[in-house]
């Protein structure tokens, strides 16, 4: 993150803490709420036990590949330690935390996911496709840029991912520097004379037949406030999650 972006995150954190009555009031919640708040884009949470059941597992893998192709922000949350199976507790994961998903790859018949640890000095995944796994070949290491450095990143098989993580967070983020998406701009203006009662300005008539949802944030501030009130934010964790998105 750039210094300006980090300043923006801190300012938003302070604003939301003020809204809820203090920093102690925002020490709970879900990452997809924060991602939606911080980016302005829609975000969702999928519980992996349900999403990966039966035929849904193949569909989930296809969606994750598409999310990566679309350059969406993704993360995965672990269960609390007292809810984890015994064998998972010894595999190097941090419980009750969010991992950033860096990459999703189908290669040589393998379904692999690259993740980054939560901030802090933590161990890495010890299972299949971890740094010390014997499954790695020189060819795969070269194609995926895999190194055995202690860099807080690791690879994991999709099957293990669905087993050890509780939920998948996805933010449908449209990066302004991305070449994948086309951008359209519709120009308008605020006018105090639009509503003698002082209500929010209305959409221009010519825009109503296009896509009014585009204007929700700009012309309906009451809806923006409702979005903020709807999210029970753990912004301390959210800021940490955003920091891990950097290189």
mmCIF file of C-alpha atoms in Angstrom:
data_model
loop_
_atom_site.group_PDB
_atom_site.id
_atom_site.type_symbol
_atom_site.label_atom_id
_atom_site.label_comp_id
_atom_site.label_asym_id
_atom_site.label_seq_id
_atom_site.Cartn_x
_atom_site.Cartn_y
_atom_site.Cartn_z
ATOM 1 C CA UNK A 1 0.000 0.000 0.000
ATOM 2 C CA UNK A 2 1.169 3.552 -0.679
ATOM 3 C CA UNK A 3 1.451 6.072 2.200
ATOM 4 C CA UNK A 4 -1.662 7.841 0.887
ATOM 5 C CA UNK A 5 -3.659 4.601 0.785
ATOM 6 C CA UNK A 6 -2.504 3.706 4.302
ATOM 7 C CA UNK A 7 -3.533 7.147 5.542
ATOM 8 C CA UNK A 8 -6.945 6.627 3.937
ATOM 9 C CA UNK A 9 -7.407 3.277 5.715
ATOM 10 C CA UNK A 10 -6.514 4.802 9.076
ATOM 11 C CA UNK A 11 -8.892 7.696 8.506
ATOM 12 C CA UNK A 12 -11.736 5.324 7.667
ATOM 13 C CA UNK A 13 -10.933 3.177 10.689
ATOM 14 C CA UNK A 14 -11.163 6.223 12.935
ATOM 15 C CA UNK A 15 -14.419 7.336 11.312
ATOM 16 C CA UNK A 16 -16.085 3.951 11.807
ATOM 17 C CA UNK A 17 -14.800 3.709 15.391
ATOM 18 C CA UNK A 18 -16.347 7.131 16.010
ATOM 19 C CA UNK A 19 -19.617 5.981 14.444
ATOM 20 C CA UNK A 20 -19.855 2.882 16.653
ATOM 21 C CA UNK A 21 -18.684 4.576 19.845
ATOM 22 C CA UNK A 22 -15.007 3.613 20.116
ATOM 23 C CA UNK A 23 -12.321 1.243 18.885
ATOM 24 C CA UNK A 24 -13.427 -1.402 21.364
ATOM 25 C CA UNK A 25 -16.772 -1.604 19.590
ATOM 26 C CA UNK A 26 -15.267 -2.624 16.249
ATOM 27 C CA UNK A 27 -13.194 -5.589 17.446
ATOM 28 C CA UNK A 28 -15.466 -8.127 15.780
ATOM 29 C CA UNK A 29 -16.997 -8.775 12.388
ATOM 30 C CA UNK A 30 -16.179 -10.222 8.983
ATOM 31 C CA UNK A 31 -13.586 -9.261 6.383
ATOM 32 C CA UNK A 32 -16.017 -9.058 3.478
ATOM 33 C CA UNK A 33 -17.876 -6.240 5.268
ATOM 34 C CA UNK A 34 -14.642 -4.279 5.588
ATOM 35 C CA UNK A 35 -13.576 -4.959 2.015
ATOM 36 C CA UNK A 36 -16.918 -3.637 0.806
ATOM 37 C CA UNK A 37 -16.566 -0.561 2.991
ATOM 38 C CA UNK A 38 -12.956 0.159 2.018
ATOM 39 C CA UNK A 39 -13.268 -0.410 -1.740
ATOM 40 C CA UNK A 40 -16.877 0.548 -2.468
ATOM 41 C CA UNK A 41 -17.316 -2.740 -4.341
ATOM 42 C CA UNK A 42 -19.581 -5.648 -3.482
ATOM 43 C CA UNK A 43 -18.093 -8.431 -1.376
ATOM 44 C CA UNK A 44 -19.333 -11.812 -0.235
ATOM 45 C CA UNK A 45 -18.526 -14.643 2.148
ATOM 46 C CA UNK A 46 -18.855 -18.303 1.135
ATOM 47 C CA UNK A 47 -18.746 -21.052 3.750
ATOM 48 C CA UNK A 48 -16.531 -23.755 2.312
ATOM 49 C CA UNK A 49 -18.172 -26.733 4.016
ATOM 50 C CA UNK A 50 -21.322 -26.004 2.054
ATOM 51 C CA UNK A 51 -19.815 -24.566 -1.140
ATOM 52 C CA UNK A 52 -17.424 -27.519 -1.622
ATOM 53 C CA UNK A 53 -19.981 -30.252 -0.985
ATOM 54 C CA UNK A 54 -20.488 -32.808 -3.765
ATOM 55 C CA UNK A 55 -20.669 -31.380 -7.279
ATOM 56 C CA UNK A 56 -20.358 -27.891 -5.822
ATOM 57 C CA UNK A 57 -16.640 -28.424 -5.285
ATOM 58 C CA UNK A 58 -15.870 -28.363 -9.000
ATOM 59 C CA UNK A 59 -18.050 -25.290 -9.433
ATOM 60 C CA UNK A 60 -16.244 -23.555 -6.570
ATOM 61 C CA UNK A 61 -12.862 -24.203 -8.197
ATOM 62 C CA UNK A 62 -14.132 -22.776 -11.470
ATOM 63 C CA UNK A 63 -15.394 -19.649 -9.703
ATOM 64 C CA UNK A 64 -12.070 -19.156 -7.927
ATOM 65 C CA UNK A 65 -10.214 -19.345 -11.233
ATOM 66 C CA UNK A 66 -12.606 -16.771 -12.648
ATOM 67 C CA UNK A 67 -12.243 -14.516 -9.609
ATOM 68 C CA UNK A 68 -8.477 -14.598 -10.029
ATOM 69 C CA UNK A 69 -8.792 -13.831 -13.746
ATOM 70 C CA UNK A 70 -11.033 -10.887 -12.879
ATOM 71 C CA UNK A 71 -8.401 -9.610 -10.424
ATOM 72 C CA UNK A 72 -10.826 -9.755 -7.500
ATOM 73 C CA UNK A 73 -9.520 -9.577 -3.927
ATOM 74 C CA UNK A 74 -9.769 -12.927 -2.142
ATOM 75 C CA UNK A 75 -9.051 -14.168 1.345
ATOM 76 C CA UNK A 76 -9.799 -17.210 3.480
ATOM 77 C CA UNK A 77 -10.693 -17.404 7.167
ATOM 78 C CA UNK A 78 -9.649 -20.172 9.542
ATOM 79 C CA UNK A 79 -11.815 -21.572 12.325
ATOM 80 C CA UNK A 80 -11.126 -20.915 16.002
ATOM 81 C CA UNK A 81 -8.536 -23.224 17.551
ATOM 82 C CA UNK A 82 -11.053 -25.059 19.730
ATOM 83 C CA UNK A 83 -13.125 -25.912 16.635
ATOM 84 C CA UNK A 84 -10.238 -27.254 14.528
ATOM 85 C CA UNK A 85 -9.563 -30.963 14.066
ATOM 86 C CA UNK A 86 -6.516 -32.219 15.955
ATOM 87 C CA UNK A 87 -4.479 -32.935 12.812
ATOM 88 C CA UNK A 88 -5.058 -29.386 11.523
ATOM 89 C CA UNK A 89 -3.765 -27.848 14.762
ATOM 90 C CA UNK A 90 -0.292 -29.223 14.046
ATOM 91 C CA UNK A 91 -0.080 -27.997 10.432
ATOM 92 C CA UNK A 92 1.262 -24.481 11.007
ATOM 93 C CA UNK A 93 -1.932 -22.453 10.505
ATOM 94 C CA UNK A 94 -3.027 -19.505 12.625
ATOM 95 C CA UNK A 95 -6.586 -19.918 13.856
ATOM 96 C CA UNK A 96 -9.279 -17.266 13.934
ATOM 97 C CA UNK A 97 -7.403 -15.239 11.290
ATOM 98 C CA UNK A 98 -7.681 -14.302 7.615
ATOM 99 C CA UNK A 99 -5.180 -15.378 4.956
ATOM 100 C CA UNK A 100 -4.775 -13.454 1.720
ATOM 101 C CA UNK A 101 -5.116 -15.492 -1.484
ATOM 102 C CA UNK A 102 -2.388 -14.467 -3.908
ATOM 103 C CA UNK A 103 -2.884 -16.938 -6.733
ATOM 104 C CA UNK A 104 -5.124 -19.746 -7.995
ATOM 105 C CA UNK A 105 -3.561 -22.095 -10.560
ATOM 106 C CA UNK A 106 -4.475 -25.237 -12.451
ATOM 107 C CA UNK A 107 -1.188 -26.743 -13.616
ATOM 108 C CA UNK A 108 -0.120 -30.239 -14.690
ATOM 109 C CA UNK A 109 -3.327 -31.705 -13.330
ATOM 110 C CA UNK A 110 -2.909 -30.036 -9.924
ATOM 111 C CA UNK A 111 -5.244 -27.470 -8.348
ATOM 112 C CA UNK A 112 -3.078 -25.149 -6.270
ATOM 113 C CA UNK A 113 -3.679 -21.992 -4.237
ATOM 114 C CA UNK A 114 -1.017 -19.562 -3.021
ATOM 115 C CA UNK A 115 -1.728 -17.874 0.315
ATOM 116 C CA UNK A 116 -0.052 -15.372 2.601
ATOM 117 C CA UNK A 117 0.065 -15.592 6.393
ATOM 118 C CA UNK A 118 -1.673 -13.001 8.565
ATOM 119 C CA UNK A 119 0.664 -10.192 9.718
ATOM 120 C CA UNK A 120 3.155 -11.257 12.356
ATOM 121 C CA UNK A 121 5.820 -13.881 12.858
ATOM 122 C CA UNK A 122 3.880 -17.068 12.113
ATOM 123 C CA UNK A 123 4.696 -20.547 10.949
ATOM 124 C CA UNK A 124 3.711 -21.668 7.439
ATOM 125 C CA UNK A 125 1.597 -24.565 6.195
ATOM 126 C CA UNK A 126 3.343 -27.914 6.758
ATOM 127 C CA UNK A 127 1.125 -30.071 4.552
ATOM 128 C CA UNK A 128 1.166 -31.029 0.877
ATOM 129 C CA UNK A 129 2.636 -28.339 -1.385
ATOM 130 C CA UNK A 130 4.088 -26.439 1.551
ATOM 131 C CA UNK A 131 7.656 -25.155 1.183
ATOM 132 C CA UNK A 132 9.205 -28.432 2.372
ATOM 133 C CA UNK A 133 6.809 -30.741 0.526
ATOM 134 C CA UNK A 134 8.397 -33.535 -1.564
ATOM 135 C CA UNK A 135 5.670 -33.022 -4.196
ATOM 136 C CA UNK A 136 7.541 -30.097 -5.715
ATOM 137 C CA UNK A 137 9.563 -30.647 -8.870
ATOM 138 C CA UNK A 138 12.094 -28.286 -10.359
ATOM 139 C CA UNK A 139 9.750 -27.684 -13.277
ATOM 140 C CA UNK A 140 6.781 -26.760 -11.087
ATOM 141 C CA UNK A 141 8.928 -24.534 -8.899
ATOM 142 C CA UNK A 142 10.118 -22.681 -11.963
ATOM 143 C CA UNK A 143 6.666 -22.313 -13.528
ATOM 144 C CA UNK A 144 5.047 -21.064 -10.320
ATOM 145 C CA UNK A 145 7.997 -19.019 -9.078
ATOM 146 C CA UNK A 146 8.065 -21.049 -5.877
ATOM 147 C CA UNK A 147 10.957 -20.557 -3.447
ATOM 148 C CA UNK A 148 11.694 -22.103 -0.059
ATOM 149 C CA UNK A 149 12.342 -18.739 1.564
ATOM 150 C CA UNK A 150 10.630 -17.842 4.829
ATOM 151 C CA UNK A 151 8.482 -15.164 3.162
ATOM 152 C CA UNK A 152 5.146 -15.914 4.875
ATOM 153 C CA UNK A 153 3.678 -17.273 1.637
ATOM 154 C CA UNK A 154 2.961 -20.882 0.754
ATOM 155 C CA UNK A 155 1.060 -23.106 -1.689
ATOM 156 C CA UNK A 156 -1.707 -25.518 -0.793
ATOM 157 C CA UNK A 157 -3.816 -28.074 -2.643
ATOM 158 C CA UNK A 158 -7.420 -27.018 -3.325
ATOM 159 C CA UNK A 159 -8.722 -30.112 -1.510
ATOM 160 C CA UNK A 160 -6.787 -29.187 1.649
ATOM 161 C CA UNK A 161 -7.912 -25.578 1.285
ATOM 162 C CA UNK A 162 -11.569 -26.637 1.423
ATOM 163 C CA UNK A 163 -10.850 -28.747 4.511
ATOM 164 C CA UNK A 164 -8.785 -26.433 6.705
ATOM 165 C CA UNK A 165 -10.414 -23.084 5.977
ATOM 166 C CA UNK A 166 -13.874 -22.088 7.147
ATOM 167 C CA UNK A 167 -14.846 -19.457 4.601
ATOM 168 C CA UNK A 168 -13.801 -17.715 1.402
ATOM 169 C CA UNK A 169 -14.004 -13.926 1.168
ATOM 170 C CA UNK A 170 -14.369 -12.350 -2.277
ATOM 171 C CA UNK A 171 -14.448 -8.641 -3.081
ATOM 172 C CA UNK A 172 -15.608 -7.875 -6.628
ATOM 173 C CA UNK A 173 -12.982 -5.186 -6.968
ATOM 174 C CA UNK A 174 -12.626 -3.294 -10.231
ATOM 175 C CA UNK A 175 -9.145 -1.828 -10.136
ATOM 176 C CA UNK A 176 -8.883 1.485 -11.932
ATOM 177 C CA UNK A 177 -5.542 0.483 -13.471
ATOM 178 C CA UNK A 178 -6.801 -2.876 -14.727
ATOM 179 C CA UNK A 179 -6.920 -3.416 -18.481
ATOM 180 C CA UNK A 180 -9.583 -6.111 -18.155
ATOM 181 C CA UNK A 181 -12.546 -3.813 -17.594
ATOM 182 C CA UNK A 182 -13.981 -1.026 -19.707
ATOM 183 C CA UNK A 183 -14.865 2.159 -17.875
ATOM 184 C CA UNK A 184 -17.845 4.400 -18.589
ATOM 185 C CA UNK A 185 -18.494 7.776 -16.991
ATOM 186 C CA UNK A 186 -21.813 9.567 -16.685
ATOM 187 C CA UNK A 187 -21.641 13.212 -15.746
ATOM 188 C CA UNK A 188 -24.126 14.957 -13.479
ATOM 189 C CA UNK A 189 -24.313 17.602 -10.790
ATOM 190 C CA UNK A 190 -25.872 18.343 -7.431
ATOM 191 C CA UNK A 191 -28.503 21.060 -7.407
ATOM 192 C CA UNK A 192 -30.170 22.532 -4.331
ATOM 193 C CA UNK A 193 -33.195 23.420 -6.434
ATOM 194 C CA UNK A 194 -34.015 19.813 -7.345
ATOM 195 C CA UNK A 195 -36.072 19.157 -4.218
ATOM 196 C CA UNK A 196 -37.728 21.988 -2.270
ATOM 197 C CA UNK A 197 -38.070 19.627 0.731
ATOM 198 C CA UNK A 198 -34.313 19.221 0.927
ATOM 199 C CA UNK A 199 -34.246 15.530 0.002
ATOM 200 C CA UNK A 200 -31.528 13.809 -2.030
ATOM 201 C CA UNK A 201 -31.215 14.876 -5.683
ATOM 202 C CA UNK A 202 -32.957 12.716 -8.248
ATOM 203 C CA UNK A 203 -31.325 10.917 -11.171
ATOM 204 C CA UNK A 204 -31.264 12.720 -14.499
ATOM 205 C CA UNK A 205 -34.136 11.454 -16.639
ATOM 206 C CA UNK A 206 -31.817 10.302 -19.401
ATOM 207 C CA UNK A 207 -29.872 8.129 -16.940
ATOM 208 C CA UNK A 208 -32.823 6.364 -15.366
ATOM 209 C CA UNK A 209 -33.222 3.991 -18.294
ATOM 210 C CA UNK A 210 -29.563 2.970 -18.162
ATOM 211 C CA UNK A 211 -28.402 1.560 -14.843
ATOM 212 C CA UNK A 212 -29.660 3.506 -11.828
ATOM 213 C CA UNK A 213 -27.656 1.339 -9.457
ATOM 214 C CA UNK A 214 -24.542 3.155 -10.687
ATOM 215 C CA UNK A 215 -25.789 6.248 -8.911
ATOM 216 C CA UNK A 216 -26.712 4.651 -5.589
ATOM 217 C CA UNK A 217 -23.586 5.807 -3.791
ATOM 218 C CA UNK A 218 -23.585 9.305 -5.284
ATOM 219 C CA UNK A 219 -27.267 10.204 -5.169
ATOM 220 C CA UNK A 220 -28.511 8.185 -2.210
ATOM 221 C CA UNK A 221 -26.286 8.966 0.785
ATOM 222 C CA UNK A 222 -28.918 7.413 3.048
ATOM 223 C CA UNK A 223 -28.200 4.025 1.437
ATOM 224 C CA UNK A 224 -24.474 4.506 1.971
ATOM 225 C CA UNK A 225 -25.086 5.130 5.675
ATOM 226 C CA UNK A 226 -27.232 1.998 5.864
ATOM 227 C CA UNK A 227 -24.389 0.003 4.324
ATOM 228 C CA UNK A 228 -22.024 1.281 6.985
ATOM 229 C CA UNK A 229 -24.470 0.529 9.771
ATOM 230 C CA UNK A 230 -25.023 -2.988 8.426
ATOM 231 C CA UNK A 231 -21.381 -4.006 8.839
ATOM 232 C CA UNK A 232 -20.070 -5.067 12.253
ATOM 233 C CA UNK A 233 -16.461 -4.255 11.465
ATOM 234 C CA UNK A 234 -13.285 -5.652 12.984
ATOM 235 C CA UNK A 235 -11.223 -2.939 11.336
ATOM 236 C CA UNK A 236 -8.047 -3.771 13.204
ATOM 237 C CA UNK A 237 -8.065 -7.131 11.400
ATOM 238 C CA UNK A 238 -9.251 -5.447 8.225
ATOM 239 C CA UNK A 239 -6.307 -3.048 8.130
ATOM 240 C CA UNK A 240 -3.941 -5.990 8.686
ATOM 241 C CA UNK A 241 -5.632 -7.884 5.862
ATOM 242 C CA UNK A 242 -5.212 -4.962 3.468
ATOM 243 C CA UNK A 243 -1.542 -4.602 4.375
ATOM 244 C CA UNK A 244 -0.908 -8.215 3.359
ATOM 245 C CA UNK A 245 -2.162 -7.435 -0.143
ATOM 246 C CA UNK A 246 1.127 -5.663 -0.848
ATOM 247 C CA UNK A 247 4.162 -7.396 -2.286
#
